[in-house]
Amino acid sequence: MQNDCISYQESGYFSKLITAYLDQQSDVNSLYHRFPTLENFKAQLEEKAVTFNSNIRSVLVNELEKQYKETVTSTATANHISLLKETHTFTITTGHQLNLFTGPVYFIYKIVSTLNLCKQLQEKYPAYHFVPVYWMATEDHDFEEINHFKTQENSFTWQKQVAGAVGELSTEGLDEVAQQFFALLNQSEAAVYLQKLFSQSYLSHDNLADATRFLVNELFKEHGLVIIDGNATGLKKLFTPYLLQELNHQTTYKEVSQTNLQLSKYNVQVNPREINLFYLQKELRERIIFEDNCYKVHQTTIQFSPEALKREVENYPERFSPNVLLRPLYQEVILPNLAYVGGGGELAYWLQLKTNFNAFKVCFPILVLRNSVLLVSEKQAKKIKKLELQTADLFLPQQQLLNDVTKRISQHNIDFSLQKQHLETQFKQLYEIANQTDKSFIGAVKAQEIKQIKGLENLEKRLLKAEKRKHEELLQLVKHLQNELFPNHSLQERQLNFSQFYMDYGPDFIDQLFQKLNPLAQNFNIITLP
């Protein structure tokens, strides 16, 4: 594989808030604790060692051992789970929804980024141990976000009526998806592996949480990845004091609302509720509302007095599920975690949370933007070269790309900027004359300037349109190439499933990602596949 890159900022696919974070702009400095550099992890290690309740470690390891009881565990993963008992062991965590067959391929990039960061930290700080963790979002209830995956030509969707947390969903009905998927696979060794992987994951497990654990473990167990399901009574008990504080004082609402005011010039990712918890039972996950001195479960008849709710939390903490703003706090309470590896959307809401962590007296993790990748086939790379493009050009909005190519290949200068400058110079002289003679003419001069500039712009557009017609065949090739690499005018990694690339390149596809991805480099990777 050949590797190239552009900066995240240049790609045009990241929000203003994330680019401000990457640029370490002063107006967002207060929203994070430490910027992700290898050197900054030293202070993070020391702070987490002091603030993390080491008594939690034994509970954490016991719960992980329970969760792995039915899973074939690699030596590397078993060793990592055991090491979590030690005070000099810390975690690097990523999390994701239980997307069908991993969903978009960036799921793979997320985990590779996390594993590679652990390796870098192990080299830098050999006196410590670093455990890579994948947090399964088993308590999520957005089924339509996870019930499908796509290849270049096909989409596979799991049709099902659902309610409650997705981790508990029965895998019934996935045999139909399997039939559709398998019918389109060839007889290659890679295709046989994919078929076996899908079958063993979804057709041999009863619920989505177990199926996802098996799938991710099969893909990454040899690298020592530890998979955790936060929907566990033993772990929720550790979070009980924080649940009670949230219910009694609406801490998250107060703190995040203040931070959102600071973020007013950015598009805020998530708005807090007065209580950022759901009530969780079988086939039920509904938010908790406080009104008339009573806690009510939305769209149900379930309600509690303040005293009764306190007893419910203490006796059944597993019935309380954090929402997107409180889940990060839960994660950091039960894990000896140093950093969270996430996408731009995730980091945007993490940046809303630092004051909330301070209010709960929990150490805020380092935020690492996961690696992003554009995979280019050798055939596509040859087309790029033949069309005299840079791969970075293809990140441009399509009309801008076509305009730029047209201007480059045209025999005429389609850019009328020079002519506009001449006009502005001429009108500057006219403004001076008007000021010295009759100021009432200034309005007429301005109107004439606008008219003539607009006339030049219209001529420029007409010439550009004519040149596009002249070079239509070549521009269609450019357009087709960009559509291949950016399906639905979106990033490839957000659209296509990993099976698309595994079919063509086999396990070498993932192996090469481990070699190429540097989670602290802050570059969008462009990788040419042989």
Short mmCIF file of N, CA and C in Angstrom, two decimals, residues 434-510:
data_model
loop_
_atom_site.label_atom_id
_atom_site.label_comp_id
_atom_site.label_asym_id
_atom_site.label_seq_id
_atom_site.Cartn_x
_atom_site.Cartn_y
_atom_site.Cartn_z
N ALA A 434 -16.12 62.10 -7.52
CA ALA A 434 -17.44 62.40 -6.96
C ALA A 434 -17.31 63.10 -5.61
N ASN A 435 -16.37 62.67 -4.80
CA ASN A 435 -16.17 63.28 -3.49
C ASN A 435 -15.72 64.73 -3.60
N GLN A 436 -14.94 65.00 -4.68
CA GLN A 436 -14.38 66.34 -4.85
C GLN A 436 -15.36 67.29 -5.56
N THR A 437 -16.34 66.76 -6.25
CA THR A 437 -17.27 67.59 -7.02
C THR A 437 -18.67 67.57 -6.42
N ASP A 438 -19.38 66.50 -6.65
CA ASP A 438 -20.77 66.40 -6.18
C ASP A 438 -20.99 65.03 -5.55
N LYS A 439 -21.06 65.01 -4.20
CA LYS A 439 -21.18 63.73 -3.48
C LYS A 439 -22.47 62.99 -3.79
N SER A 440 -23.41 63.67 -4.37
CA SER A 440 -24.68 63.01 -4.71
C SER A 440 -24.48 61.98 -5.83
N PHE A 441 -23.34 62.09 -6.54
CA PHE A 441 -23.06 61.12 -7.62
C PHE A 441 -22.50 59.79 -7.10
N ILE A 442 -22.15 59.73 -5.79
CA ILE A 442 -21.54 58.51 -5.24
C ILE A 442 -22.46 57.31 -5.42
N GLY A 443 -23.75 57.51 -5.17
CA GLY A 443 -24.71 56.41 -5.32
C GLY A 443 -24.77 55.90 -6.75
N ALA A 444 -24.72 56.84 -7.71
CA ALA A 444 -24.76 56.44 -9.12
C ALA A 444 -23.49 55.69 -9.51
N VAL A 445 -22.35 56.15 -8.98
CA VAL A 445 -21.08 55.46 -9.25
C VAL A 445 -21.12 54.04 -8.70
N LYS A 446 -21.62 53.90 -7.46
CA LYS A 446 -21.70 52.59 -6.82
C LYS A 446 -22.59 51.64 -7.62
N ALA A 447 -23.73 52.15 -8.07
CA ALA A 447 -24.65 51.31 -8.85
C ALA A 447 -24.01 50.86 -10.15
N GLN A 448 -23.26 51.74 -10.79
CA GLN A 448 -22.60 51.38 -12.05
C GLN A 448 -21.49 50.36 -11.82
N GLU A 449 -20.77 50.51 -10.68
CA GLU A 449 -19.72 49.55 -10.34
C GLU A 449 -20.31 48.15 -10.15
N ILE A 450 -21.38 48.07 -9.39
CA ILE A 450 -22.04 46.78 -9.15
C ILE A 450 -22.51 46.16 -10.45
N LYS A 451 -23.07 46.99 -11.32
CA LYS A 451 -23.59 46.49 -12.60
C LYS A 451 -22.47 45.92 -13.46
N GLN A 452 -21.36 46.62 -13.53
CA GLN A 452 -20.27 46.16 -14.40
C GLN A 452 -19.55 44.93 -13.83
N ILE A 453 -19.38 44.89 -12.48
CA ILE A 453 -18.78 43.69 -11.85
C ILE A 453 -19.68 42.49 -12.10
N LYS A 454 -20.98 42.70 -11.93
CA LYS A 454 -21.92 41.60 -12.16
C LYS A 454 -21.89 41.14 -13.61
N GLY A 455 -21.73 42.09 -14.54
CA GLY A 455 -21.63 41.75 -15.95
C GLY A 455 -20.42 40.87 -16.23
N LEU A 456 -19.28 41.21 -15.61
CA LEU A 456 -18.07 40.40 -15.77
C LEU A 456 -18.28 39.00 -15.20
N GLU A 457 -18.93 38.94 -14.06
CA GLU A 457 -19.19 37.63 -13.44
C GLU A 457 -20.07 36.76 -14.32
N ASN A 458 -21.08 37.39 -14.96
CA ASN A 458 -21.96 36.63 -15.86
C ASN A 458 -21.19 36.13 -17.09
N LEU A 459 -20.31 36.97 -17.61
CA LEU A 459 -19.49 36.55 -18.76
C LEU A 459 -18.57 35.39 -18.36
N GLU A 460 -18.02 35.48 -17.15
CA GLU A 460 -17.14 34.43 -16.65
C GLU A 460 -17.90 33.11 -16.54
N LYS A 461 -19.12 33.18 -16.02
CA LYS A 461 -19.94 31.97 -15.88
C LYS A 461 -20.29 31.37 -17.24
N ARG A 462 -20.61 32.25 -18.20
CA ARG A 462 -20.98 31.76 -19.54
C ARG A 462 -19.79 31.10 -20.23
N LEU A 463 -18.61 31.70 -20.07
CA LEU A 463 -17.42 31.12 -20.68
C LEU A 463 -17.09 29.78 -20.03
N LEU A 464 -17.24 29.72 -18.69
CA LEU A 464 -16.98 28.47 -17.97
C LEU A 464 -17.94 27.38 -18.43
N LYS A 465 -19.20 27.75 -18.59
CA LYS A 465 -20.22 26.78 -19.03
C LYS A 465 -19.90 26.27 -20.43
N ALA A 466 -19.47 27.17 -21.30
CA ALA A 466 -19.13 26.77 -22.67
C ALA A 466 -17.93 25.83 -22.69
N GLU A 467 -16.93 26.12 -21.85
CA GLU A 467 -15.75 25.27 -21.78
C GLU A 467 -16.09 23.90 -21.19
N LYS A 468 -17.04 23.87 -20.26
CA LYS A 468 -17.47 22.58 -19.69
C LYS A 468 -18.11 21.71 -20.77
N ARG A 469 -18.90 22.32 -21.64
CA ARG A 469 -19.51 21.56 -22.74
C ARG A 469 -18.43 21.01 -23.67
N LYS A 470 -17.42 21.82 -23.91
CA LYS A 470 -16.34 21.43 -24.81
C LYS A 470 -15.55 20.24 -24.25
N HIS A 471 -15.40 20.19 -22.93
CA HIS A 471 -14.60 19.13 -22.30
C HIS A 471 -15.48 18.16 -21.51
N GLU A 472 -16.71 17.99 -21.97
CA GLU A 472 -17.68 17.20 -21.22
C GLU A 472 -17.21 15.76 -20.97
N GLU A 473 -16.60 15.15 -21.97
CA GLU A 473 -16.20 13.75 -21.83
C GLU A 473 -15.17 13.57 -20.72
N LEU A 474 -14.17 14.44 -20.67
CA LEU A 474 -13.16 14.35 -19.63
C LEU A 474 -13.76 14.66 -18.26
N LEU A 475 -14.64 15.64 -18.18
CA LEU A 475 -15.26 16.00 -16.91
C LEU A 475 -16.14 14.88 -16.38
N GLN A 476 -16.75 14.12 -17.28
CA GLN A 476 -17.54 12.97 -16.84
C GLN A 476 -16.65 11.92 -16.18
N LEU A 477 -15.44 11.77 -16.70
CA LEU A 477 -14.50 10.83 -16.09
C LEU A 477 -14.10 11.27 -14.68
N VAL A 478 -13.88 12.58 -14.55
CA VAL A 478 -13.55 13.14 -13.23
C VAL A 478 -14.71 12.93 -12.26
N LYS A 479 -15.91 13.23 -12.74
CA LYS A 479 -17.12 13.09 -11.91
C LYS A 479 -17.33 11.65 -11.48
N HIS A 480 -17.17 10.72 -12.42
CA HIS A 480 -17.36 9.30 -12.12
C HIS A 480 -16.33 8.82 -11.08
N LEU A 481 -15.11 9.28 -11.23
CA LEU A 481 -14.05 8.88 -10.31
C LEU A 481 -14.35 9.39 -8.89
N GLN A 482 -14.75 10.64 -8.80
CA GLN A 482 -15.07 11.19 -7.47
C GLN A 482 -16.27 10.46 -6.86
N ASN A 483 -17.26 10.13 -7.67
CA ASN A 483 -18.43 9.41 -7.15
C ASN A 483 -18.07 8.01 -6.64
N GLU A 484 -17.08 7.40 -7.26
CA GLU A 484 -16.60 6.09 -6.78
C GLU A 484 -15.95 6.21 -5.42
N LEU A 485 -15.12 7.24 -5.27
CA LEU A 485 -14.35 7.40 -4.04
C LEU A 485 -15.13 8.09 -2.93
N PHE A 486 -16.15 8.84 -3.30
CA PHE A 486 -16.99 9.55 -2.33
C PHE A 486 -18.46 9.20 -2.60
N PRO A 487 -18.88 7.99 -2.25
CA PRO A 487 -20.25 7.55 -2.55
C PRO A 487 -21.28 8.49 -1.91
N ASN A 488 -22.30 8.83 -2.68
CA ASN A 488 -23.36 9.73 -2.21
C ASN A 488 -22.80 11.08 -1.75
N HIS A 489 -21.69 11.50 -2.39
CA HIS A 489 -21.03 12.77 -2.06
C HIS A 489 -20.66 12.84 -0.58
N SER A 490 -20.30 11.70 -0.02
CA SER A 490 -19.93 11.60 1.39
C SER A 490 -18.59 10.88 1.49
N LEU A 491 -18.01 10.90 2.67
CA LEU A 491 -16.76 10.17 2.86
C LEU A 491 -16.99 8.68 2.69
N GLN A 492 -16.09 8.05 1.98
CA GLN A 492 -16.14 6.60 1.75
C GLN A 492 -16.30 5.84 3.07
N GLU A 493 -15.55 6.28 4.09
CA GLU A 493 -15.53 5.57 5.36
C GLU A 493 -16.87 5.62 6.09
N ARG A 494 -17.72 6.57 5.72
CA ARG A 494 -19.04 6.67 6.36
C ARG A 494 -20.12 5.93 5.58
N GLN A 495 -19.76 5.39 4.44
CA GLN A 495 -20.75 4.75 3.57
C GLN A 495 -20.54 3.24 3.42
N LEU A 496 -19.31 2.83 3.15
CA LEU A 496 -19.06 1.44 2.75
C LEU A 496 -18.62 0.57 3.93
N ASN A 497 -19.02 -0.69 3.88
CA ASN A 497 -18.67 -1.67 4.89
C ASN A 497 -17.27 -2.25 4.63
N PHE A 498 -16.63 -2.73 5.69
CA PHE A 498 -15.27 -3.27 5.54
C PHE A 498 -15.22 -4.47 4.59
N SER A 499 -16.35 -5.19 4.46
CA SER A 499 -16.36 -6.37 3.59
C SER A 499 -16.06 -6.01 2.14
N GLN A 500 -16.39 -4.77 1.73
CA GLN A 500 -16.10 -4.30 0.38
C GLN A 500 -14.60 -4.43 0.09
N PHE A 501 -13.78 -4.10 1.07
CA PHE A 501 -12.33 -4.10 0.89
C PHE A 501 -11.72 -5.45 1.27
N TYR A 502 -12.32 -6.12 2.23
CA TYR A 502 -11.81 -7.43 2.62
C TYR A 502 -11.97 -8.42 1.47
N MET A 503 -13.06 -8.29 0.71
CA MET A 503 -13.28 -9.16 -0.46
C MET A 503 -12.14 -9.06 -1.45
N ASP A 504 -11.64 -7.84 -1.64
CA ASP A 504 -10.60 -7.62 -2.65
C ASP A 504 -9.19 -7.87 -2.13
N TYR A 505 -8.96 -7.63 -0.84
CA TYR A 505 -7.59 -7.64 -0.35
C TYR A 505 -7.34 -8.61 0.80
N GLY A 506 -8.42 -9.23 1.33
CA GLY A 506 -8.26 -10.21 2.38
C GLY A 506 -7.73 -9.59 3.67
N PRO A 507 -7.16 -10.41 4.57
CA PRO A 507 -6.70 -9.89 5.87
C PRO A 507 -5.58 -8.86 5.74
N ASP A 508 -4.91 -8.84 4.59
CA ASP A 508 -3.85 -7.83 4.39
C ASP A 508 -4.41 -6.42 4.48
N PHE A 509 -5.69 -6.26 4.16
CA PHE A 509 -6.34 -4.95 4.26
C PHE A 509 -6.22 -4.40 5.69
N ILE A 510 -6.59 -5.21 6.69
CA ILE A 510 -6.53 -4.76 8.08
C ILE A 510 -5.09 -4.70 8.57
#
